[in-house]
Amino acid sequence: MTETGGTGRAGPKGGPRIGLRPETRRQKAVKALWVGLWLFYLSAPVTDLVSGGHSLGARLLGGLGLAAFVASYLLLVFRTARQTEVRRVLVSVAALSLTATVLSLSLGREWLVLFVFVSVSSGAALPGEISRFTVPGVTALLALTAFAVPDGDEYLAGLLIPALMGGFAMVGIRAMIRTTMELREARATVAQLAANEERLRMARDLHDLLGHSLSLITLKSELAGRMLPGQPDAAAQQVADIERVSRQALVDVREAVSGYRRPTLPGELAGARTALTAAGVLADLPAEPVEGLPEEVESALAWALREAVTNVVRHSGAQRCTVRVELLQTLAGKVVELSVADDGGGGGAPPVPGNGLTGLTERLEAVGGTLSAGPAGKKGFRLLARAPLGSGS
């Protein structure tokens, strides 16, 4: 007896929507047309008014009662039933029930169809936890009134099922639409979280890429400045290195933005040797890195190596840096371990979590690994990254 379409608050193509006030002109027109179609079921009471043999006074009162019933019904189904308005909706349903009862008892069995409208409107306008009681209640009132009206029991069989099933159908459709709306909101939330995660990934990548490259450019710029004017050839070599590093940084940023760049351990070991040598730090690096690592694990360890070496060059003041990459067998299975240790001034001072260490921790946790960083004895600093390997590694 009321709208049965629509899938959400916006309503695809302006379709009718249960329990929701139409917002656009098209939605209002579609809803009015849909609701108006069901009003043709009131033809029995209208026919009874015209040719039912009632007195003029009864016809007038019946016409006024029917007009008030239809107006109340339309107001009820065209509104939004918010939780704060439940009491008002219950009053409207009670008024419709009273009107249907009085008209049926006064004018005859043709008017019992009004109870079907009452049941359907209560299912469409009330929350499910309330309408599951009001729909059977209206149906029971229909049965009682039918037995009190002359020959009303003959109409009862044809009205009980529409009243009961129609009301509960509205309850189910209303619940389905509300669930669909919640799913849409959940999907929007998931999309927002995914966008935030992608922005976080980009922030980590750009920090790791530019932090390393800009540190090396700064270091070589300082070296070139100290070499001028006494060593122009050596200064020119440093400037050429600066150009090469800046070009590579630009390539790395473009690849990172495109989402294709995966740093490798051999590449980062070569870059670490160059950066440490330029900073005057003795580099003790493995001659042959571990091969056959899963891409995600190798990428996470390569980022960790880059961040650790960048910190050694920028902050430690170390004279020696030792890098180890080893496969270990533990009770939980095989793991690969990356260790970067220096003899700089980091000993005794707890690490301060920054963007770099935070990003590395998140990368390693994504592959089931761990990261620890802290003083190595009285003098020096050590970063230790571990990641588990699959059974096939």
One Martini backbone bead per residue (centre of mass of N, CA, C, O) as a GRO file, in nm:
protein
  393
    1MET     BB    1   0.050   0.067  -0.006
    2THR     BB    2   0.342   0.143  -0.045
    3GLU     BB    3   0.651   0.178  -0.084
    4THR     BB    4   0.904  -0.072  -0.246
    5GLY     BB    5   1.152   0.088  -0.322
    6GLY     BB    6   1.474   0.118  -0.316
    7THR     BB    7   1.835   0.146  -0.173
    8GLY     BB    8   1.845   0.450  -0.053
    9ARG     BB    9   1.885   0.775   0.004
   10ALA     BB   10   1.920   0.847  -0.300
   11GLY     BB   11   1.812   0.671  -0.506
   12PRO     BB   12   1.777   0.520  -0.786
   13LYS     BB   13   1.635   0.726  -1.004
   14GLY     BB   14   1.421   0.826  -0.782
   15GLY     BB   15   1.307   0.622  -0.606
   16PRO     BB   16   1.131   0.480  -0.381
   17ARG     BB   17   1.129   0.530  -0.007
   18ILE     BB   18   1.145   0.388   0.290
   19GLY     BB   19   1.130   0.613   0.557
   20LEU     BB   20   1.183   0.849   0.336
   21ARG     BB   21   1.224   1.160   0.241
   22PRO     BB   22   1.183   1.325  -0.029
   23GLU     BB   23   1.419   1.551  -0.208
   24THR     BB   24   1.310   1.545  -0.493
   25ARG     BB   25   1.092   1.591  -0.745
   26ARG     BB   26   1.110   1.306  -0.857
   27GLN     BB   27   1.069   1.151  -0.593
   28LYS     BB   28   0.790   1.268  -0.535
   29ALA     BB   29   0.650   1.165  -0.792
   30VAL     BB   30   0.706   0.862  -0.759
   31LYS     BB   31   0.580   0.830  -0.479
   32ALA     BB   32   0.299   0.934  -0.545
   33LEU     BB   33   0.234   0.723  -0.761
   34TRP     BB   34   0.271   0.470  -0.588
   35VAL     BB   35   0.070   0.538  -0.365
   36GLY     BB   36  -0.177   0.597  -0.552
   37LEU     BB   37  -0.222   0.308  -0.656
   38TRP     BB   38  -0.316   0.187  -0.374
   39LEU     BB   39  -0.584   0.364  -0.350
   40PHE     BB   40  -0.771   0.175  -0.526
   41TYR     BB   41  -0.853  -0.008  -0.275
   42LEU     BB   42  -1.083   0.222  -0.198
   43SER     BB   43  -1.331   0.147  -0.377
   44ALA     BB   44  -1.523   0.013  -0.176
   45PRO     BB   45  -1.590   0.257   0.008
   46VAL     BB   46  -1.679   0.448  -0.222
   47THR     BB   47  -1.909   0.270  -0.329
   48ASP     BB   48  -2.065   0.264  -0.061
   49LEU     BB   49  -2.123   0.569  -0.050
   50VAL     BB   50  -2.283   0.585  -0.321
   51SER     BB   51  -2.442   0.263  -0.308
   52GLY     BB   52  -2.518   0.173   0.015
   53GLY     BB   53  -2.781   0.311   0.151
   54HIS     BB   54  -2.718   0.570   0.289
   55SER     BB   55  -2.735   0.838   0.447
   56LEU     BB   56  -2.646   1.158   0.421
   57GLY     BB   57  -2.497   1.176   0.692
   58ALA     BB   58  -2.325   0.920   0.654
   59ARG     BB   59  -2.183   1.015   0.399
   60LEU     BB   60  -2.049   1.264   0.512
   61LEU     BB   61  -1.898   1.128   0.745
   62GLY     BB   62  -1.755   0.917   0.570
   63GLY     BB   63  -1.606   1.116   0.385
   64LEU     BB   64  -1.449   1.259   0.609
   65GLY     BB   65  -1.314   1.007   0.726
   66LEU     BB   66  -1.168   0.921   0.464
   67ALA     BB   67  -1.009   1.181   0.421
   68ALA     BB   68  -0.857   1.170   0.693
   69PHE     BB   69  -0.725   0.898   0.647
   70VAL     BB   70  -0.568   0.962   0.386
   71ALA     BB   71  -0.411   1.203   0.495
   72SER     BB   72  -0.268   1.052   0.727
   73TYR     BB   73  -0.136   0.837   0.551
   74LEU     BB   74   0.033   1.025   0.368
   75LEU     BB   75   0.191   1.165   0.596
   76LEU     BB   76   0.323   0.903   0.701
   77VAL     BB   77   0.466   0.800   0.420
   78PHE     BB   78   0.610   1.107   0.367
   79ARG     BB   79   0.800   1.052   0.602
   80THR     BB   80   1.045   1.064   0.863
   81ALA     BB   81   1.133   0.806   1.095
   82ARG     BB   82   1.248   0.902   1.372
   83GLN     BB   83   1.328   0.833   1.689
   84THR     BB   84   1.202   1.109   1.804
   85GLU     BB   85   0.904   1.024   1.640
   86VAL     BB   86   0.763   0.764   1.744
   87ARG     BB   87   0.527   0.873   1.911
   88ARG     BB   88   0.388   1.018   1.675
   89VAL     BB   89   0.346   0.766   1.502
   90LEU     BB   90   0.174   0.608   1.705
   91VAL     BB   91  -0.054   0.811   1.707
   92SER     BB   92  -0.122   0.785   1.406
   93VAL     BB   93  -0.187   0.482   1.410
   94ALA     BB   94  -0.410   0.501   1.622
   95ALA     BB   95  -0.592   0.692   1.456
   96LEU     BB   96  -0.630   0.500   1.217
   97SER     BB   97  -0.754   0.267   1.378
   98LEU     BB   98  -0.998   0.422   1.485
   99THR     BB   99  -1.116   0.507   1.213
  100ALA     BB  100  -1.151   0.218   1.098
  101THR     BB  101  -1.339   0.116   1.322
  102VAL     BB  102  -1.570   0.323   1.301
  103LEU     BB  103  -1.634   0.288   0.996
  104SER     BB  104  -1.692  -0.018   1.006
  105LEU     BB  105  -1.921  -0.013   1.225
  106SER     BB  106  -2.102   0.205   1.067
  107LEU     BB  107  -2.081   0.100   0.734
  108GLY     BB  108  -1.913  -0.173   0.712
  109ARG     BB  109  -1.723  -0.423   0.551
  110GLU     BB  110  -1.584  -0.241   0.324
  111TRP     BB  111  -1.398  -0.091   0.556
  112LEU     BB  112  -1.175  -0.310   0.638
  113VAL     BB  113  -0.941  -0.225   0.440
  114LEU     BB  114  -0.810  -0.006   0.622
  115PHE     BB  115  -0.627  -0.201   0.791
  116VAL     BB  116  -0.415  -0.248   0.575
  117PHE     BB  117  -0.305   0.042   0.577
  118VAL     BB  118  -0.222   0.043   0.871
  119SER     BB  119  -0.019  -0.190   0.864
  120VAL     BB  120   0.169  -0.082   0.641
  121SER     BB  121   0.237   0.195   0.771
  122SER     BB  122   0.369   0.080   1.028
  123GLY     BB  123   0.595  -0.081   0.878
  124ALA     BB  124   0.715   0.183   0.726
  125ALA     BB  125   0.741   0.402   0.989
  126LEU     BB  126   0.852   0.193   1.186
  127PRO     BB  127   1.044   0.035   1.373
  128GLY     BB  128   1.104  -0.299   1.398
  129GLU     BB  129   1.072  -0.327   1.720
  130ILE     BB  130   0.765  -0.219   1.683
  131SER     BB  131   0.622  -0.335   1.419
  132ARG     BB  132   0.616  -0.638   1.520
  133PHE     BB  133   0.356  -0.550   1.699
  134THR     BB  134   0.161  -0.368   1.529
  135VAL     BB  135   0.081  -0.559   1.303
  136PRO     BB  136  -0.063  -0.780   1.474
  137GLY     BB  137  -0.251  -0.578   1.617
  138VAL     BB  138  -0.407  -0.481   1.366
  139THR     BB  139  -0.499  -0.763   1.279
  140ALA     BB  140  -0.661  -0.824   1.534
  141LEU     BB  141  -0.852  -0.582   1.506
  142LEU     BB  142  -0.971  -0.676   1.240
  143ALA     BB  143  -1.100  -0.936   1.346
  144LEU     BB  144  -1.282  -0.814   1.563
  145THR     BB  145  -1.439  -0.624   1.372
  146ALA     BB  146  -1.548  -0.838   1.175
  147PHE     BB  147  -1.728  -0.982   1.393
  148ALA     BB  148  -1.897  -0.704   1.451
  149VAL     BB  149  -1.970  -0.713   1.158
  150PRO     BB  150  -2.183  -0.763   0.925
  151ASP     BB  151  -2.040  -1.010   0.738
  152GLY     BB  152  -1.722  -0.979   0.801
  153ASP     BB  153  -1.613  -1.279   0.783
  154GLU     BB  154  -1.613  -1.288   0.465
  155TYR     BB  155  -1.358  -1.078   0.450
  156LEU     BB  156  -1.129  -1.187   0.634
  157ALA     BB  157  -0.965  -1.386   0.455
  158GLY     BB  158  -0.886  -1.143   0.241
  159LEU     BB  159  -0.731  -0.953   0.484
  160LEU     BB  160  -0.525  -1.088   0.670
  161ILE     BB  161  -0.284  -1.142   0.482
  162PRO     BB  162  -0.236  -0.852   0.375
  163ALA     BB  163  -0.194  -0.727   0.654
  164LEU     BB  164   0.037  -0.908   0.757
  165MET     BB  165   0.229  -0.928   0.504
  166GLY     BB  166   0.242  -0.628   0.432
  167GLY     BB  167   0.365  -0.527   0.695
  168PHE     BB  168   0.621  -0.720   0.696
  169ALA     BB  169   0.729  -0.629   0.425
  170MET     BB  170   0.794  -0.341   0.518
  171VAL     BB  171   0.991  -0.422   0.737
  172GLY     BB  172   1.196  -0.569   0.552
  173ILE     BB  173   1.252  -0.338   0.350
  174ARG     BB  174   1.346  -0.132   0.552
  175ALA     BB  175   1.584  -0.302   0.659
  176MET     BB  176   1.728  -0.332   0.386
  177ILE     BB  177   1.776  -0.030   0.335
  178ARG     BB  178   1.936   0.029   0.589
  179THR     BB  179   2.160  -0.175   0.527
  180THR     BB  180   2.248  -0.048   0.259
  181MET     BB  181   2.332   0.221   0.380
  182GLU     BB  182   2.549   0.105   0.570
  183LEU     BB  183   2.720  -0.023   0.344
  184ARG     BB  184   2.785   0.239   0.201
  185GLU     BB  185   2.928   0.370   0.439
  186ALA     BB  186   3.140   0.145   0.470
  187ARG     BB  187   3.265   0.176   0.189
  188ALA     BB  188   3.350   0.469   0.228
  189THR     BB  189   3.537   0.409   0.467
  190VAL     BB  190   3.725   0.210   0.323
  191ALA     BB  191   3.816   0.409   0.104
  192GLN     BB  192   3.941   0.612   0.301
  193LEU     BB  193   4.145   0.417   0.429
  194ALA     BB  194   4.291   0.348   0.166
  195ALA     BB  195   4.382   0.638   0.107
  196ASN     BB  196   4.543   0.674   0.368
  197GLU     BB  197   4.739   0.438   0.318
  198GLU     BB  198   4.854   0.550   0.055
  199ARG     BB  199   4.963   0.812   0.175
  200LEU     BB  200   5.151   0.670   0.376
  201ARG     BB  201   5.321   0.524   0.167
  202MET     BB  202   5.421   0.777   0.022
  203ALA     BB  203   5.557   0.904   0.265
  204ARG     BB  204   5.760   0.680   0.312
  205ASP     BB  205   5.895   0.678   0.035
  206LEU     BB  206   5.983   0.977   0.023
  207HIS     BB  207   6.151   0.975   0.277
  208ASP     BB  208   6.348   0.749   0.196
  209LEU     BB  209   6.445   0.871  -0.069
  210LEU     BB  210   6.514   1.176   0.006
  211GLY     BB  211   6.684   1.140   0.259
  212HIS     BB  212   6.920   0.997   0.122
  213SER     BB  213   6.979   1.182  -0.123
  214LEU     BB  214   7.006   1.457   0.028
  215SER     BB  215   7.236   1.373   0.212
  216LEU     BB  216   7.439   1.316  -0.015
  217ILE     BB  217   7.429   1.596  -0.143
  218THR     BB  218   7.523   1.753   0.106
  219LEU     BB  219   7.792   1.611   0.147
  220LYS     BB  220   7.915   1.672  -0.139
  221SER     BB  221   7.891   1.978  -0.117
  222GLU     BB  222   8.086   2.009   0.120
  223LEU     BB  223   8.330   1.880  -0.020
  224ALA     BB  224   8.345   2.076  -0.259
  225GLY     BB  225   8.386   2.332  -0.087
  226ARG     BB  226   8.662   2.235   0.045
  227MET     BB  227   8.816   2.191  -0.242
  228LEU     BB  228   8.781   2.483  -0.275
  229PRO     BB  229   9.040   2.586  -0.491
  230GLY     BB  230   9.261   2.350  -0.462
  231GLN     BB  231   9.049   2.101  -0.590
  232PRO     BB  232   8.891   2.106  -0.878
  233ASP     BB  233   8.871   1.812  -0.973
  234ALA     BB  234   8.741   1.690  -0.720
  235ALA     BB  235   8.499   1.885  -0.716
  236ALA     BB  236   8.388   1.801  -0.993
  237GLN     BB  237   8.327   1.510  -0.907
  238GLN     BB  238   8.119   1.585  -0.690
  239VAL     BB  239   7.925   1.731  -0.881
  240ALA     BB  240   7.871   1.484  -1.057
  241ASP     BB  241   7.749   1.318  -0.827
  242ILE     BB  242   7.517   1.508  -0.764
  243GLU     BB  243   7.380   1.480  -1.039
  244ARG     BB  244   7.335   1.174  -1.027
  245VAL     BB  245   7.168   1.163  -0.764
  246SER     BB  246   6.941   1.358  -0.851
  247ARG     BB  247   6.845   1.194  -1.092
  248GLN     BB  248   6.782   0.934  -0.934
  249ALA     BB  249   6.576   1.064  -0.744
  250LEU     BB  250   6.375   1.139  -0.963
  251VAL     BB  251   6.324   0.851  -1.057
  252ASP     BB  252   6.233   0.734  -0.785
  253VAL     BB  253   5.988   0.918  -0.742
  254ARG     BB  254   5.836   0.837  -0.997
  255GLU     BB  255   5.818   0.534  -0.925
  256ALA     BB  256   5.675   0.567  -0.654
  257VAL     BB  257   5.423   0.713  -0.761
  258SER     BB  258   5.356   0.463  -0.956
  259GLY     BB  259   5.419   0.186  -0.777
  260TYR     BB  260   5.698   0.019  -0.892
  261ARG     BB  261   5.902   0.041  -0.670
  262ARG     BB  262   6.173  -0.198  -0.577
  263PRO     BB  263   6.394  -0.243  -0.363
  264THR     BB  264   6.723  -0.377  -0.338
  265LEU     BB  265   6.988  -0.511  -0.185
  266PRO     BB  266   7.214  -0.471  -0.393
  267GLY     BB  267   7.151  -0.171  -0.447
  268GLU     BB  268   7.176  -0.073  -0.147
  269LEU     BB  269   7.467  -0.168  -0.100
  270ALA     BB  270   7.594   0.011  -0.314
  271GLY     BB  271   7.484   0.279  -0.196
  272ALA     BB  272   7.615   0.248   0.083
  273ARG     BB  273   7.909   0.252  -0.006
  274THR     BB  274   7.904   0.534  -0.130
  275ALA     BB  275   7.804   0.696   0.118
  276LEU     BB  276   8.023   0.608   0.323
  277THR     BB  277   8.272   0.693   0.163
  278ALA     BB  278   8.194   0.996   0.134
  279ALA     BB  279   8.187   1.018   0.468
  280GLY     BB  280   8.441   0.847   0.585
  281VAL     BB  281   8.332   0.549   0.610
  282LEU     BB  282   8.385   0.235   0.700
  283ALA     BB  283   8.289  -0.040   0.494
  284ASP     BB  284   8.113  -0.338   0.613
  285LEU     BB  285   8.025  -0.562   0.366
  286PRO     BB  286   7.869  -0.788   0.194
  287ALA     BB  287   7.957  -0.960  -0.086
  288GLU     BB  288   7.696  -1.166  -0.062
  289PRO     BB  289   7.384  -1.161  -0.084
  290VAL     BB  290   7.087  -1.271  -0.030
  291GLU     BB  291   6.898  -1.502  -0.210
  292GLY     BB  292   6.555  -1.560  -0.282
  293LEU     BB  293   6.374  -1.347  -0.183
  294PRO     BB  294   6.103  -1.209  -0.117
  295GLU     BB  295   5.994  -0.915  -0.230
  296GLU     BB  296   5.875  -0.797   0.034
  297VAL     BB  297   6.121  -0.859   0.213
  298GLU     BB  298   6.343  -0.718   0.047
  299SER     BB  299   6.213  -0.440   0.051
  300ALA     BB  300   6.209  -0.394   0.359
  301LEU     BB  301   6.521  -0.431   0.398
  302ALA     BB  302   6.611  -0.209   0.201
  303TRP     BB  303   6.483   0.024   0.357
  304ALA     BB  304   6.637  -0.025   0.619
  305LEU     BB  305   6.920   0.017   0.503
  306ARG     BB  306   6.881   0.305   0.403
  307GLU     BB  307   6.804   0.436   0.674
  308ALA     BB  308   7.054   0.352   0.837
  309VAL     BB  309   7.272   0.484   0.657
  310THR     BB  310   7.162   0.769   0.670
  311ASN     BB  311   7.202   0.798   0.979
  312VAL     BB  312   7.505   0.756   0.982
  313VAL     BB  313   7.579   0.999   0.796
  314ARG     BB  314   7.414   1.231   0.959
  315HIS     BB  315   7.454   1.148   1.299
  316SER     BB  316   7.700   0.968   1.419
  317GLY     BB  317   8.018   0.999   1.357
  318ALA     BB  318   8.140   0.759   1.224
  319GLN     BB  319   8.410   0.518   1.119
  320ARG     BB  320   8.216   0.257   1.131
  321CYS     BB  321   8.031   0.013   0.922
  322THR     BB  322   7.813  -0.271   0.977
  323VAL     BB  323   7.691  -0.525   0.751
  324ARG     BB  324   7.427  -0.778   0.787
  325VAL     BB  325   7.317  -1.081   0.602
  326GLU     BB  326   7.103  -1.343   0.737
  327LEU     BB  327   7.037  -1.682   0.788
  328LEU     BB  328   6.792  -1.822   1.014
  329GLN     BB  329   6.719  -2.070   1.264
  330THR     BB  330   6.413  -2.121   1.416
  331LEU     BB  331   6.139  -2.235   1.582
  332ALA     BB  332   5.952  -2.071   1.361
  333GLY     BB  333   6.184  -2.060   1.150
  334LYS     BB  334   6.285  -1.888   0.893
  335VAL     BB  335   6.515  -1.609   0.885
  336VAL     BB  336   6.591  -1.271   0.811
  337GLU     BB  337   6.889  -1.070   0.885
  338LEU     BB  338   6.942  -0.724   0.962
  339SER     BB  339   7.257  -0.549   1.024
  340VAL     BB  340   7.332  -0.214   1.165
  341ALA     BB  341   7.654  -0.094   1.264
  342ASP     BB  342   7.813   0.149   1.480
  343ASP     BB  343   8.080   0.387   1.628
  344GLY     BB  344   7.931   0.615   1.733
  345GLY     BB  345   7.726   0.854   1.935
  346GLY     BB  346   7.466   0.649   2.017
  347GLY     BB  347   7.550   0.558   2.281
  348GLY     BB  348   7.310   0.553   2.554
  349ALA     BB  349   7.080   0.643   2.351
  350PRO     BB  350   6.771   0.652   2.293
  351PRO     BB  351   6.553   0.622   2.054
  352VAL     BB  352   6.378   0.839   1.832
  353PRO     BB  353   6.082   0.833   1.699
  354GLY     BB  354   6.029   0.853   1.356
  355ASN     BB  355   5.946   0.836   1.037
  356GLY     BB  356   6.148   0.615   0.967
  357LEU     BB  357   6.100   0.399   1.192
  358THR     BB  358   5.797   0.385   1.157
  359GLY     BB  359   5.797   0.292   0.861
  360LEU     BB  360   5.967   0.035   0.903
  361THR     BB  361   5.781  -0.105   1.100
  362GLU     BB  362   5.538  -0.124   0.905
  363ARG     BB  363   5.679  -0.287   0.683
  364LEU     BB  364   5.755  -0.537   0.859
  365GLU     BB  365   5.472  -0.602   0.968
  366ALA     BB  366   5.353  -0.669   0.681
  367VAL     BB  367   5.571  -0.939   0.683
  368GLY     BB  368   5.610  -1.033   0.999
  369GLY     BB  369   5.810  -0.842   1.128
  370THR     BB  370   6.096  -0.676   1.288
  371LEU     BB  371   6.210  -0.387   1.492
  372SER     BB  372   6.534  -0.273   1.613
  373ALA     BB  373   6.670   0.006   1.816
  374GLY     BB  374   7.003   0.083   1.951
  375PRO     BB  375   7.241   0.060   2.155
  376ALA     BB  376   7.601  -0.049   2.120
  377GLY     BB  377   7.692  -0.015   2.393
  378LYS     BB  378   7.890   0.260   2.469
  379LYS     BB  379   7.935   0.262   2.146
  380GLY     BB  380   7.682   0.311   1.939
  381PHE     BB  381   7.470   0.163   1.677
  382ARG     BB  382   7.165  -0.048   1.624
  383LEU     BB  383   7.007  -0.225   1.354
  384LEU     BB  384   6.724  -0.464   1.361
  385ALA     BB  385   6.606  -0.688   1.107
  386ARG     BB  386   6.313  -0.906   1.077
  387ALA     BB  387   6.210  -1.189   0.859
  388PRO     BB  388   6.009  -1.416   0.744
  389LEU     BB  389   6.004  -1.734   0.583
  390GLY     BB  390   5.909  -1.945   0.374
  391SER     BB  391   5.914  -2.281   0.301
  392GLY     BB  392   6.043  -2.215   0.004
  393SER     BB  393   6.324  -2.054   0.101
   0.00000   0.00000   0.00000
